[in-house]
GROMACS .gro file of C-alpha atoms in nm:
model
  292
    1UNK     CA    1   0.000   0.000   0.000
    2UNK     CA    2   0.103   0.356  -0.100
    3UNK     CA    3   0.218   0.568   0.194
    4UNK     CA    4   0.291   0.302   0.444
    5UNK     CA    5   0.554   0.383   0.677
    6UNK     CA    6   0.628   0.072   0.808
    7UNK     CA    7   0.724   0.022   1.177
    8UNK     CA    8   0.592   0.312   1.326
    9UNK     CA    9   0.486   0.439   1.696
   10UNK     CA   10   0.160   0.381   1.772
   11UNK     CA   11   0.157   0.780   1.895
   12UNK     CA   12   0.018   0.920   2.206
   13UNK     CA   13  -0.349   1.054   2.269
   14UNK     CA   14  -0.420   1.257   1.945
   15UNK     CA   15  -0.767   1.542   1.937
   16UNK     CA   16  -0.917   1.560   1.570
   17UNK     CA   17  -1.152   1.778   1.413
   18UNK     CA   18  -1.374   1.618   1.187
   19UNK     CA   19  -1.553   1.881   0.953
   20UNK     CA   20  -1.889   1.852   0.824
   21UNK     CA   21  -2.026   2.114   0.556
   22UNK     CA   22  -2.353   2.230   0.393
   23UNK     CA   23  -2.483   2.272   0.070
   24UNK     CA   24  -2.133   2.364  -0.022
   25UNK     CA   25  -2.091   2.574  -0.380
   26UNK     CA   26  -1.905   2.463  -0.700
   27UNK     CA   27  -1.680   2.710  -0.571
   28UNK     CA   28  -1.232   2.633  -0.551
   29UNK     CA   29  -1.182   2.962  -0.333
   30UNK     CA   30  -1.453   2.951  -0.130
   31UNK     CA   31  -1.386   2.613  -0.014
   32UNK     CA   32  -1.048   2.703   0.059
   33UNK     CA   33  -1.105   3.034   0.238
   34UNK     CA   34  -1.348   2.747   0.439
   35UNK     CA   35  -1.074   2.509   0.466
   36UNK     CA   36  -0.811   2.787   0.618
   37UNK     CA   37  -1.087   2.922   0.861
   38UNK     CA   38  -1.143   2.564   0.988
   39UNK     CA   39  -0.762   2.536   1.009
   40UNK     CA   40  -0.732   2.841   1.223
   41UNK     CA   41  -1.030   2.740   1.473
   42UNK     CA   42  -0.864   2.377   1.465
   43UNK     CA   43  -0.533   2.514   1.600
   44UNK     CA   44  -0.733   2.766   1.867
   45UNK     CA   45  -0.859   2.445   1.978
   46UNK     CA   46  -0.502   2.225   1.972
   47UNK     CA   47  -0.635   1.991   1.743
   48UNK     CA   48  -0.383   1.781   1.583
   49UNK     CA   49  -0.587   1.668   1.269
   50UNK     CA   50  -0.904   1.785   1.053
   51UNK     CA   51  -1.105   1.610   0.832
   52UNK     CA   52  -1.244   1.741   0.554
   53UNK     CA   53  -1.554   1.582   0.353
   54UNK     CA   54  -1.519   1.413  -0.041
   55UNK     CA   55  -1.440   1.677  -0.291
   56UNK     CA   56  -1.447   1.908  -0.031
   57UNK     CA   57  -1.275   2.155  -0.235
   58UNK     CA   58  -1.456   2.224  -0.534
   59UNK     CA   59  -1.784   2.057  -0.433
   60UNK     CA   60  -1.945   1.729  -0.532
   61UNK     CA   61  -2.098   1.838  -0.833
   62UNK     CA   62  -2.047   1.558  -1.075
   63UNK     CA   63  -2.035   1.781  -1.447
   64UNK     CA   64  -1.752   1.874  -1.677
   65UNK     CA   65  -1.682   2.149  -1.477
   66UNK     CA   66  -1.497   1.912  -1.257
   67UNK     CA   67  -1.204   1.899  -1.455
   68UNK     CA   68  -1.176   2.322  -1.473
   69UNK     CA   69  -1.214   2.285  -1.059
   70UNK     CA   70  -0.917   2.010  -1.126
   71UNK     CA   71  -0.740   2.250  -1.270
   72UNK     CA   72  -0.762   2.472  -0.981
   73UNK     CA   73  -0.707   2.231  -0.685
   74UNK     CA   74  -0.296   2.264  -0.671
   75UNK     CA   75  -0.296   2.601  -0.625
   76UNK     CA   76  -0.559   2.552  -0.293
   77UNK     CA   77  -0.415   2.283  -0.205
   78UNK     CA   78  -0.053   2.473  -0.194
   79UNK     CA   79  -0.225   2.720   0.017
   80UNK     CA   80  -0.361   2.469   0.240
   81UNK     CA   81   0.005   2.292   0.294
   82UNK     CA   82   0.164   2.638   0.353
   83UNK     CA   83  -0.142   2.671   0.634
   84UNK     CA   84  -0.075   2.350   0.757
   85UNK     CA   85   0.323   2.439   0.784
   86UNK     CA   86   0.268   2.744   0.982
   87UNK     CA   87  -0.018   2.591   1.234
   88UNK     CA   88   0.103   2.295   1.274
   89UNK     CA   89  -0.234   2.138   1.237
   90UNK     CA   90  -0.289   1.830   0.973
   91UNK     CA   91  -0.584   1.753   0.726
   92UNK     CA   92  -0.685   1.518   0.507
   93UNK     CA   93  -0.908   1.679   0.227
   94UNK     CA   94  -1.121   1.542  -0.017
   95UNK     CA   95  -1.013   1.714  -0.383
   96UNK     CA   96  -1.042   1.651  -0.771
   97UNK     CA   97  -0.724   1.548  -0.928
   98UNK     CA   98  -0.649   1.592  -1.272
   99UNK     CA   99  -0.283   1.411  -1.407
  100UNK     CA  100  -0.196   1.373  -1.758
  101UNK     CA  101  -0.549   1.437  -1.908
  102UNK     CA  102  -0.730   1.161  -1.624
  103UNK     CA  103  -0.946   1.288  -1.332
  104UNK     CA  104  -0.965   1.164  -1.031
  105UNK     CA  105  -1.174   1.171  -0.704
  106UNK     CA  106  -0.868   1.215  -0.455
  107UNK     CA  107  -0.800   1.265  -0.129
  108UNK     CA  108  -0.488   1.471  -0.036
  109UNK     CA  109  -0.329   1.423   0.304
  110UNK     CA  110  -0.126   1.727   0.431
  111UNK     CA  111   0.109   1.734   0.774
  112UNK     CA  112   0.387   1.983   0.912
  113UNK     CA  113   0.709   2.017   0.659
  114UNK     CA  114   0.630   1.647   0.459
  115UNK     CA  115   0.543   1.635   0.064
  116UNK     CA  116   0.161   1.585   0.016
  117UNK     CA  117   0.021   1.200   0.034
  118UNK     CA  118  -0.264   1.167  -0.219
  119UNK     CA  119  -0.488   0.849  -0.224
  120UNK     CA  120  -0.730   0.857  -0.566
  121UNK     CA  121  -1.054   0.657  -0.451
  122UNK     CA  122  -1.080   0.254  -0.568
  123UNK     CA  123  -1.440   0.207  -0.571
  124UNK     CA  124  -1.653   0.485  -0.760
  125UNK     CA  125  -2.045   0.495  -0.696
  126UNK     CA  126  -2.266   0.451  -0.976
  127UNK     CA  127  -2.257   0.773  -1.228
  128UNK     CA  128  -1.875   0.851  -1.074
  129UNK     CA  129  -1.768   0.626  -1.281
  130UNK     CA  130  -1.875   0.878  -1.599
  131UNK     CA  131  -1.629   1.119  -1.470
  132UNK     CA  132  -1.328   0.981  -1.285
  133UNK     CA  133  -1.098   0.683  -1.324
  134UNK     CA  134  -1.085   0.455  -1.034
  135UNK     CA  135  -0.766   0.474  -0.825
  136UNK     CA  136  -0.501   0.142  -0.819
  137UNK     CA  137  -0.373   0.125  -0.486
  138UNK     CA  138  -0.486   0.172  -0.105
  139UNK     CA  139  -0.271   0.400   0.122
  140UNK     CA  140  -0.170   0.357   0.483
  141UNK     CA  141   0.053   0.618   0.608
  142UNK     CA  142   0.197   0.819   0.926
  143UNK     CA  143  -0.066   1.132   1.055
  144UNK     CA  144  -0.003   1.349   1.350
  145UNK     CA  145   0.178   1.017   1.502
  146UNK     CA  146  -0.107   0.800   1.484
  147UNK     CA  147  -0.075   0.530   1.206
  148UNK     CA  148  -0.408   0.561   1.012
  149UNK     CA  149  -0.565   0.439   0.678
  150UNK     CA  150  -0.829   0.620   0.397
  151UNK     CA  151  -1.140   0.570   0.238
  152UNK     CA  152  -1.368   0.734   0.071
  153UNK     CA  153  -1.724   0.724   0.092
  154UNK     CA  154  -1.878   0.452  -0.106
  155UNK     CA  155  -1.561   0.258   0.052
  156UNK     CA  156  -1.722   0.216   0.355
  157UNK     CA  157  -1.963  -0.023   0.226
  158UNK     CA  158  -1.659  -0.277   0.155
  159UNK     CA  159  -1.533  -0.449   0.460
  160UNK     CA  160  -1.218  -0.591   0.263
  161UNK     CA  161  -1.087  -0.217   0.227
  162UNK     CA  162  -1.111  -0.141   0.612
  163UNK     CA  163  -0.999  -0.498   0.722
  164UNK     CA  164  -0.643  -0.414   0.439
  165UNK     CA  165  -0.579  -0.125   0.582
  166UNK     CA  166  -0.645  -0.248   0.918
  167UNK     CA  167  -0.399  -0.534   0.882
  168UNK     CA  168  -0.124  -0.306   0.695
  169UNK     CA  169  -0.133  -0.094   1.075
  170UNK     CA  170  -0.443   0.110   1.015
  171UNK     CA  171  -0.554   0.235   1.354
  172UNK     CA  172  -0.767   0.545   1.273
  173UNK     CA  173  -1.000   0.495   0.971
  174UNK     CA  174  -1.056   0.819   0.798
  175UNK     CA  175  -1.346   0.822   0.547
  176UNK     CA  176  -1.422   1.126   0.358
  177UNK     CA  177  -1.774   1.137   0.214
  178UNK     CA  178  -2.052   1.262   0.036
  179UNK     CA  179  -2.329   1.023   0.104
  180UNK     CA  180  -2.684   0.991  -0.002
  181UNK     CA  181  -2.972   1.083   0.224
  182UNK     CA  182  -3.176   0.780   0.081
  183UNK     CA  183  -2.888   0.536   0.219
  184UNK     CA  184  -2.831   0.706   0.551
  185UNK     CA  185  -2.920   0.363   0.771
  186UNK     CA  186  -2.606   0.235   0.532
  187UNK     CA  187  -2.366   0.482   0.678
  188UNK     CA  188  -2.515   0.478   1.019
  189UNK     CA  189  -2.464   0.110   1.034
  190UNK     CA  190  -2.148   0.058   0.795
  191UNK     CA  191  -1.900   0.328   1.030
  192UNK     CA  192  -1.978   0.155   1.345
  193UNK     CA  193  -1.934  -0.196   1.194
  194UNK     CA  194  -1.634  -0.085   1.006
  195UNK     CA  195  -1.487   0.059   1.351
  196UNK     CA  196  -1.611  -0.278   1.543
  197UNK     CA  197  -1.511  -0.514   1.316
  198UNK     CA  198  -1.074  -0.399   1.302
  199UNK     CA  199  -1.076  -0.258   1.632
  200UNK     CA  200  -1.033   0.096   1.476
  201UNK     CA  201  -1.110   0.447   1.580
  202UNK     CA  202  -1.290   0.596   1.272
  203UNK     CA  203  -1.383   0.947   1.165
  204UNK     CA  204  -1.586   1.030   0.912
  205UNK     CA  205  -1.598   1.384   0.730
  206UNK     CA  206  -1.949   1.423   0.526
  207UNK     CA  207  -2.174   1.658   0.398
  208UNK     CA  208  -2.478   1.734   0.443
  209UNK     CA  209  -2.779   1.936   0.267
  210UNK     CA  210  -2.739   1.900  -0.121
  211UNK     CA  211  -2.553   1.967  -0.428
  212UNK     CA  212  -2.770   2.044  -0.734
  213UNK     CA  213  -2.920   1.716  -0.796
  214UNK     CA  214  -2.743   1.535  -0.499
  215UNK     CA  215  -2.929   1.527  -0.114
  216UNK     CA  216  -2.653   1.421   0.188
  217UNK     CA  217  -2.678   1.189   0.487
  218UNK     CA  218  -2.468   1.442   0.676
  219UNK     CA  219  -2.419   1.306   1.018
  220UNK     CA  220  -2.061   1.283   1.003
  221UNK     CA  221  -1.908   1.116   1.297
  222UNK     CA  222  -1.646   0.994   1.530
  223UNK     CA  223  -1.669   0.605   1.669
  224UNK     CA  224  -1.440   0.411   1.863
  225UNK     CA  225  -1.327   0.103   1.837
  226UNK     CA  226  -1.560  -0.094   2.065
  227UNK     CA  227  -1.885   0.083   1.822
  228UNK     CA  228  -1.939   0.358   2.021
  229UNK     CA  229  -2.017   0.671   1.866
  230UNK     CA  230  -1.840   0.992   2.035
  231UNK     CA  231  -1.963   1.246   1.830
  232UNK     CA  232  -2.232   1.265   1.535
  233UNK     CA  233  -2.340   1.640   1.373
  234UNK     CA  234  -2.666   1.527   1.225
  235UNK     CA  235  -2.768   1.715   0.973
  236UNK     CA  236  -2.570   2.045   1.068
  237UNK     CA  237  -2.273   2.259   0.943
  238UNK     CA  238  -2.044   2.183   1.228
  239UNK     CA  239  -1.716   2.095   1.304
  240UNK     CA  240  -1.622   1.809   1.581
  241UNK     CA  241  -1.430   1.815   1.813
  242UNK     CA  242  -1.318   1.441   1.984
  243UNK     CA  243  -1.003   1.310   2.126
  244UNK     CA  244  -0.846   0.909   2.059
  245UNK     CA  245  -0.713   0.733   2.302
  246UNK     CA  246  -0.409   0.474   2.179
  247UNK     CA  247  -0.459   0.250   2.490
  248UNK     CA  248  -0.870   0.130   2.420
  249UNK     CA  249  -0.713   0.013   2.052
  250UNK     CA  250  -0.512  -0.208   2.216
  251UNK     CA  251  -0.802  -0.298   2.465
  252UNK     CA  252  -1.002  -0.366   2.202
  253UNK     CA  253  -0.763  -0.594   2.008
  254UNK     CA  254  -0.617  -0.733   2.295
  255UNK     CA  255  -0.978  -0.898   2.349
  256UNK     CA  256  -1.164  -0.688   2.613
  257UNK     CA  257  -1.484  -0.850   2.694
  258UNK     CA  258  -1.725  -0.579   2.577
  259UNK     CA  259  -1.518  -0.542   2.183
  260UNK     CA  260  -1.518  -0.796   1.867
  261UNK     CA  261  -1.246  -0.693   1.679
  262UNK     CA  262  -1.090  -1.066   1.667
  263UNK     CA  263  -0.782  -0.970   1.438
  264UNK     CA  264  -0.584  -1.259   1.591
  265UNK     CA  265  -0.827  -1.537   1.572
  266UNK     CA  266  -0.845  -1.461   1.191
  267UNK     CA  267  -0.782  -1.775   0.929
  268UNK     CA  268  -0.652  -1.630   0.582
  269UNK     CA  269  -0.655  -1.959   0.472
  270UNK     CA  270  -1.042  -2.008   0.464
  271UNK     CA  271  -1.110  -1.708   0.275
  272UNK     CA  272  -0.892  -1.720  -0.093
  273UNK     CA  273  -1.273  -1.633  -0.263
  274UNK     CA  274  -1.212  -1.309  -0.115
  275UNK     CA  275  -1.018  -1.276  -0.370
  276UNK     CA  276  -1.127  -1.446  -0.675
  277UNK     CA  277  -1.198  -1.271  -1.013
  278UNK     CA  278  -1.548  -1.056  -0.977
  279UNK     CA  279  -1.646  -1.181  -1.336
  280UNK     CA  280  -1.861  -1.512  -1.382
  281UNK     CA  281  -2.077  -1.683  -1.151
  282UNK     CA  282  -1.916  -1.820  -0.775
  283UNK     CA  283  -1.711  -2.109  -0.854
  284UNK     CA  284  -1.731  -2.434  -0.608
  285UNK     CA  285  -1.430  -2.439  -0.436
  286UNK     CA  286  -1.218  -2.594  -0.112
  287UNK     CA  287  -1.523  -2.614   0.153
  288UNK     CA  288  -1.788  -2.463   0.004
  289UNK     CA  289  -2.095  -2.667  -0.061
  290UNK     CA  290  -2.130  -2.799  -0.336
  291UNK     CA  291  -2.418  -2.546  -0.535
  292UNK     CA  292  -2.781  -2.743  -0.580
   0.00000   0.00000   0.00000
């Protein structure tokens, strides 16, 4: 995985923002005059981290516009880095990314005096897939001293991309997002079993309201990793404040009675379909009943 930085510390107690917006604009420099204000409350507050939504700058508005906003994004997001440099404050924030003529729905992570991570989302939602290219790779990587892993949105619906980054040291799940109203018992559900299931802290940065055609969940949210939720904004612009704890991750995957994360009493070798080709029907294989 992209970004992975190997054997690092598992960091001390780290406070995040997680930022939730409303009926956000097609609009590069508003977002980013947004994006520097929540900065400069975030460090007010000595928050280490903030979490910005999906295509937070430049808006989820899924037309050819997109790529002109593309064309926009380095200059914001160079602003945003600089911002980050002098405050001392992280982010991870959602952005369209346009290299070598091909768009895609990206998420940039920015900390203190490093070069920009960028992680281009893997699984694209229905008419996405008109407009951006699906990324290659997942990424894993080193934020604020906390050893975290991102996904975006639709994402959240696959267990297989929280349980790889999970396994490749994931300990804080960070899920950008701009999802539906009409599935909103999907995210409620999918975050905490997401969290529950890898013994993760996750936060999740949505939006809410709409976007020309497009009506949001909102009710971004912070959950730990025994499926409690800390901190939920409904359906409000708001920005959260919560603080992790490094210690209940290791509760939790150490086996406390009251989690289910169960990372060590996994068997890889039961579960090669997990892996199989997507295209044809299920094959019979080692222990699966036979099909009738």
């Amino acid at each position: 995985m992209s970004g992975s930085s190997g054997n690092c510390p598992r960091g001390s107690a780290v406070r995040i923002a997680v930022v939730q917006t409303l009926d956000s604009p097609p609009d590069m420099m508003a977002a980013l005059r947004a994006g520097l204000a929540r900065l400069q409350e975030a460090k007010v507050a000595d928050v280490d981290l903030v979490v910005f939504p999906e295509l937070f700058l430049g808006g989820y508005y899924l037309d050819q516009a997109m790529v002109r906003r593309a064309s926009e994004a380095r200059a914001s997001l160079a602003r945003l880095q600089a911002a980050v440099d002098q405050l001392r404050v992280s982010c991870v924030v959602g952005v369209p990314d346009l290299r070598d003529g091909v768009l895609f729905d990206a998420v940039a992570i920015l900390r203190p005096d490093r070069q920009p991570g960028r992680y281009a989302k893997t699984h694209l939602f229905r008419t996405e897939k008109e407009l951006f290219t699906p990324g290659s790779s997942l990424w894993t990587g080193e934020i604020a001293d906390w050893q975290c892993g991102v996904l975006v949105c639709y994402e959240i619906a696959f267990p297989e991309v929280a349980r790889a980054l999970a396994l490749s040291g994931a300990r804080l799940l960070i899920v950008p997002a701009a999802f539906g109203r009409k599935r909103l018992r999907i995210w409620q559900i999918a975050t905490i079993a997401r969290a529950i299931e890898n013994g993760c802290y996750l936060a999740a940065a949505g939006q809410a309201g709409g976007s020309g055609a497009a009506e949001f969940a909102g009710h971004s949210r912070v959950v730990d990793p025994a499926g409690n939720v800390l901190a939920d904004a409904g359906d409000r612009a708001e920005m959260l404040i919560v603080e992790l704890r490094p210690r209940l991750v290791d509760e939790v995957r150490a086996g406390r009675p009251d989690s289910h994360a169960g990372l060590a009493d996994r068997r890889p070798e039961l579960y090669g379909a997990l892996t199989e080709s997507r295209d044809g029907p299920p094959r019979d294989g080692p222990g699966r009943e036979p099909r009738r």
